[in-house]
Amino acid sequence: MAQKPAIPKGTRDFLPDEVARRTYIFDTIRSVFKSYGFAPIETPSFELSSTLLGKYGDEGDRLIFRILNSGEKMKKADLQALQSDNLARFANSLAEKALRYDLTVPFARFVVQHQNELSFPFKRYQIQPVWRADRPQHGRYQEFYQCDADVVGSDSLLYEVDFVQIFDQVLTKLQIPGFTILINNRKILSGIAEVSGESDKLIDITVAIDKLDKIGEEGVVKELKEKGVSDKAIEIISPLFKMNGSNEVRLEQMKSFLKDSEIGLKGIEELEFVLTQTKELGLERAEVIFDVTLARGLNYYTGAIFEVKVNDVKMGSICGGGRYDDLTGLFGLSGLSGVGISFGADRIYDVLNELNLYPEDTNAGLTLLFANFGEKEAAYCMKLTKKLRQNGVDCEVYPSAAKMQKQFKYADNRKVKFVALIGEDELNKGQLQIKNMESGEQQAMTESELLHFF
């Protein structure tokens, strides 16, 4: 019995029209990145496991796809680790490589490895797929594209301001009607942990409060207790879950809350700068909101953090990012501050599909199809297609002298704009008929006129 074709859950096939839509998204993002001076790079789809593991926190590490060793390397499996129930070490001995979880950690590795070939600050963009062993659901895939832009080699907050502008410009160009840029600063979160007397539990606190919109206040409190955060600390932190008002009001409230935390006040200062500069420059469609519960679970963020959500659409964040002061230090190059953002192309694709926001010409079909009337006529048409393609016209000859009804049905399915009809009579007269498939109009012209028609 033939095997029923299938693909793994959390992955998708894309038909030509769908690829055209995705290309429109990628091209829009790429054009804005380039306008801000970012240069393209690419990195391998898989990295050494040691490059990726330990960079995303425990939850992130569990979602990394490991690649099983093959051949002779299988003999290097640490069976002693298995016998002693050290499953993590045993797993590492079985998989020396892993599919990349994001583009940021591989970028940090790239910068360290090629540091003598780069000029700093180095601004790069990268549009490639990543993989996560996450539970597939709406808007969450195991294989998806990220579109990243990062700057390394500068701690200037002007780059944070640029990235807010980039979010606004890209999503405005994509015609998304309303979206919100949530912004916070990890120094503020460090200050919250310090003021609550739980500095050593910063990661536990940030991971928990980052889930506020998913599990609610009760869920966050429950997780904090499970992580060993004291009732007193939870009582101090809890009022932050209900913070509202303008950004200015929230900042003043946080200044009071963090008055005894130097690092917390430093985060407020940085955030105020970004918000003030953004307000002066103005935004086209975005609303920027200071959200003190925004934490983003990745451990490497140290300063500003961003998340973007589409208004009135049931979808998680479609963009994110933040500052990381020493990510390259993990690979032996310390003191190199960086900041970056990522557009989740697959979620943006789903949003544009749901709201039907693609331009009419996104799925433009074939410009010209030559109908096939027989061997002699097809040979003549093939010569014409070569000349037309040299002029930049996309065209093709139908492969067989099938019934005209079948050939026109093919033209309709391919969204062909024009069909060229060259039968024996047209060959003898040195003329051809061109049919406009949208209007139905048909006109006679010479070969020379055809070459200048498009």
PDB file of N, CA, C and O in Angstrom, residues 55-79:
ATOM      1  N   LYS A  55      21.852  29.215  26.480  1.00  0.00           N
ATOM      2  CA  LYS A  55      21.723  30.627  26.105  1.00  0.00           C
ATOM      3  C   LYS A  55      20.290  31.136  26.215  1.00  0.00           C
ATOM      4  O   LYS A  55      20.047  32.340  26.175  1.00  0.00           O
ATOM      5  N   TYR A  56      19.314  30.229  26.334  1.00  0.00           N
ATOM      6  CA  TYR A  56      17.908  30.626  26.276  1.00  0.00           C
ATOM      7  C   TYR A  56      17.141  30.341  27.565  1.00  0.00           C
ATOM      8  O   TYR A  56      15.925  30.520  27.613  1.00  0.00           O
ATOM      9  N   GLY A  57      17.837  29.888  28.608  1.00  0.00           N
ATOM     10  CA  GLY A  57      17.140  29.488  29.821  1.00  0.00           C
ATOM     11  C   GLY A  57      16.666  28.047  29.707  1.00  0.00           C
ATOM     12  O   GLY A  57      16.692  27.447  28.627  1.00  0.00           O
ATOM     13  N   ASP A  58      16.214  27.483  30.804  1.00  0.00           N
ATOM     14  CA  ASP A  58      15.799  26.075  30.828  1.00  0.00           C
ATOM     15  C   ASP A  58      14.665  25.796  29.858  1.00  0.00           C
ATOM     16  O   ASP A  58      14.658  24.787  29.149  1.00  0.00           O
ATOM     17  N   GLU A  59      13.677  26.714  29.812  1.00  0.00           N
ATOM     18  CA  GLU A  59      12.527  26.489  28.929  1.00  0.00           C
ATOM     19  C   GLU A  59      12.951  26.506  27.465  1.00  0.00           C
ATOM     20  O   GLU A  59      12.489  25.710  26.662  1.00  0.00           O
ATOM     21  N   GLY A  60      13.824  27.444  27.110  1.00  0.00           N
ATOM     22  CA  GLY A  60      14.303  27.520  25.735  1.00  0.00           C
ATOM     23  C   GLY A  60      15.117  26.301  25.343  1.00  0.00           C
ATOM     24  O   GLY A  60      14.959  25.756  24.244  1.00  0.00           O
ATOM     25  N   ASP A  61      15.983  25.847  26.245  1.00  0.00           N
ATOM     26  CA  ASP A  61      16.816  24.678  25.953  1.00  0.00           C
ATOM     27  C   ASP A  61      15.970  23.447  25.641  1.00  0.00           C
ATOM     28  O   ASP A  61      16.339  22.618  24.803  1.00  0.00           O
ATOM     29  N   ARG A  62      14.840  23.321  26.303  1.00  0.00           N
ATOM     30  CA  ARG A  62      13.986  22.150  26.082  1.00  0.00           C
ATOM     31  C   ARG A  62      13.337  22.171  24.693  1.00  0.00           C
ATOM     32  O   ARG A  62      12.874  21.134  24.209  1.00  0.00           O
ATOM     33  N   LEU A  63      13.305  23.332  24.062  1.00  0.00           N
ATOM     34  CA  LEU A  63      12.651  23.453  22.754  1.00  0.00           C
ATOM     35  C   LEU A  63      13.631  23.371  21.586  1.00  0.00           C
ATOM     36  O   LEU A  63      13.234  23.539  20.433  1.00  0.00           O
ATOM     37  N   ILE A  64      14.903  23.119  21.883  1.00  0.00           N
ATOM     38  CA  ILE A  64      15.906  23.037  20.818  1.00  0.00           C
ATOM     39  C   ILE A  64      15.846  21.655  20.166  1.00  0.00           C
ATOM     40  O   ILE A  64      15.875  20.628  20.840  1.00  0.00           O
ATOM     41  N   PHE A  65      15.749  21.623  18.837  1.00  0.00           N
ATOM     42  CA  PHE A  65      15.779  20.377  18.088  1.00  0.00           C
ATOM     43  C   PHE A  65      17.225  19.870  18.012  1.00  0.00           C
ATOM     44  O   PHE A  65      18.092  20.532  17.449  1.00  0.00           O
ATOM     45  N   ARG A  66      17.468  18.701  18.558  1.00  0.00           N
ATOM     46  CA  ARG A  66      18.805  18.113  18.510  1.00  0.00           C
ATOM     47  C   ARG A  66      18.926  17.231  17.266  1.00  0.00           C
ATOM     48  O   ARG A  66      17.958  16.576  16.845  1.00  0.00           O
ATOM     49  N   ILE A  67      20.109  17.173  16.693  1.00  0.00           N
ATOM     50  CA  ILE A  67      20.377  16.347  15.520  1.00  0.00           C
ATOM     51  C   ILE A  67      21.183  15.132  15.970  1.00  0.00           C
ATOM     52  O   ILE A  67      22.297  15.271  16.487  1.00  0.00           O
ATOM     53  N   LEU A  68      20.620  13.948  15.785  1.00  0.00           N
ATOM     54  CA  LEU A  68      21.269  12.714  16.233  1.00  0.00           C
ATOM     55  C   LEU A  68      22.570  12.486  15.470  1.00  0.00           C
ATOM     56  O   LEU A  68      22.621  12.614  14.243  1.00  0.00           O
ATOM     57  N   ASN A  69      23.638  12.164  16.218  1.00  0.00           N
ATOM     58  CA  ASN A  69      24.910  11.832  15.580  1.00  0.00           C
ATOM     59  C   ASN A  69      24.731  10.640  14.647  1.00  0.00           C
ATOM     60  O   ASN A  69      23.839   9.800  14.844  1.00  0.00           O
ATOM     61  N   SER A  70      25.573  10.555  13.640  1.00  0.00           N
ATOM     62  CA  SER A  70      25.485   9.444  12.695  1.00  0.00           C
ATOM     63  C   SER A  70      26.834   8.766  12.538  1.00  0.00           C
ATOM     64  O   SER A  70      27.874   9.305  12.939  1.00  0.00           O
ATOM     65  N   GLY A  71      26.811   7.563  11.976  1.00  0.00           N
ATOM     66  CA  GLY A  71      28.047   6.844  11.679  1.00  0.00           C
ATOM     67  C   GLY A  71      28.868   6.522  12.916  1.00  0.00           C
ATOM     68  O   GLY A  71      28.347   6.164  13.974  1.00  0.00           O
ATOM     69  N   GLU A  72      30.161   6.688  12.792  1.00  0.00           N
ATOM     70  CA  GLU A  72      31.099   6.347  13.862  1.00  0.00           C
ATOM     71  C   GLU A  72      30.865   7.146  15.135  1.00  0.00           C
ATOM     72  O   GLU A  72      31.169   6.690  16.233  1.00  0.00           O
ATOM     73  N   LYS A  73      30.306   8.355  14.978  1.00  0.00           N
ATOM     74  CA  LYS A  73      30.099   9.201  16.154  1.00  0.00           C
ATOM     75  C   LYS A  73      29.082   8.602  17.127  1.00  0.00           C
ATOM     76  O   LYS A  73      29.067   8.951  18.301  1.00  0.00           O
ATOM     77  N   MET A  74      28.222   7.709  16.631  1.00  0.00           N
ATOM     78  CA  MET A  74      27.255   7.062  17.516  1.00  0.00           C
ATOM     79  C   MET A  74      27.963   6.243  18.603  1.00  0.00           C
ATOM     80  O   MET A  74      27.432   6.037  19.690  1.00  0.00           O
ATOM     81  N   LYS A  75      29.176   5.788  18.278  1.00  0.00           N
ATOM     82  CA  LYS A  75      29.926   4.979  19.252  1.00  0.00           C
ATOM     83  C   LYS A  75      30.414   5.799  20.445  1.00  0.00           C
ATOM     84  O   LYS A  75      30.847   5.248  21.449  1.00  0.00           O
ATOM     85  N   LYS A  76      30.344   7.159  20.285  1.00  0.00           N
ATOM     86  CA  LYS A  76      30.816   8.029  21.369  1.00  0.00           C
ATOM     87  C   LYS A  76      29.738   8.306  22.413  1.00  0.00           C
ATOM     88  O   LYS A  76      29.948   9.107  23.331  1.00  0.00           O
ATOM     89  N   ALA A  77      28.596   7.672  22.290  1.00  0.00           N
ATOM     90  CA  ALA A  77      27.510   7.883  23.258  1.00  0.00           C
ATOM     91  C   ALA A  77      27.985   7.559  24.664  1.00  0.00           C
ATOM     92  O   ALA A  77      28.634   6.530  24.901  1.00  0.00           O
ATOM     93  N   ASP A  78      27.689   8.441  25.598  1.00  0.00           N
ATOM     94  CA  ASP A  78      28.139   8.299  26.993  1.00  0.00           C
ATOM     95  C   ASP A  78      27.187   7.364  27.738  1.00  0.00           C
ATOM     96  O   ASP A  78      26.254   7.792  28.409  1.00  0.00           O
ATOM     97  N   LEU A  79      27.440   6.077  27.628  1.00  0.00           N
ATOM     98  CA  LEU A  79      26.563   5.083  28.258  1.00  0.00           C
ATOM     99  C   LEU A  79      26.648   5.142  29.780  1.00  0.00           C
ATOM    100  O   LEU A  79      25.682   4.828  30.473  1.00  0.00           O
TER     101      LEU A  79
END
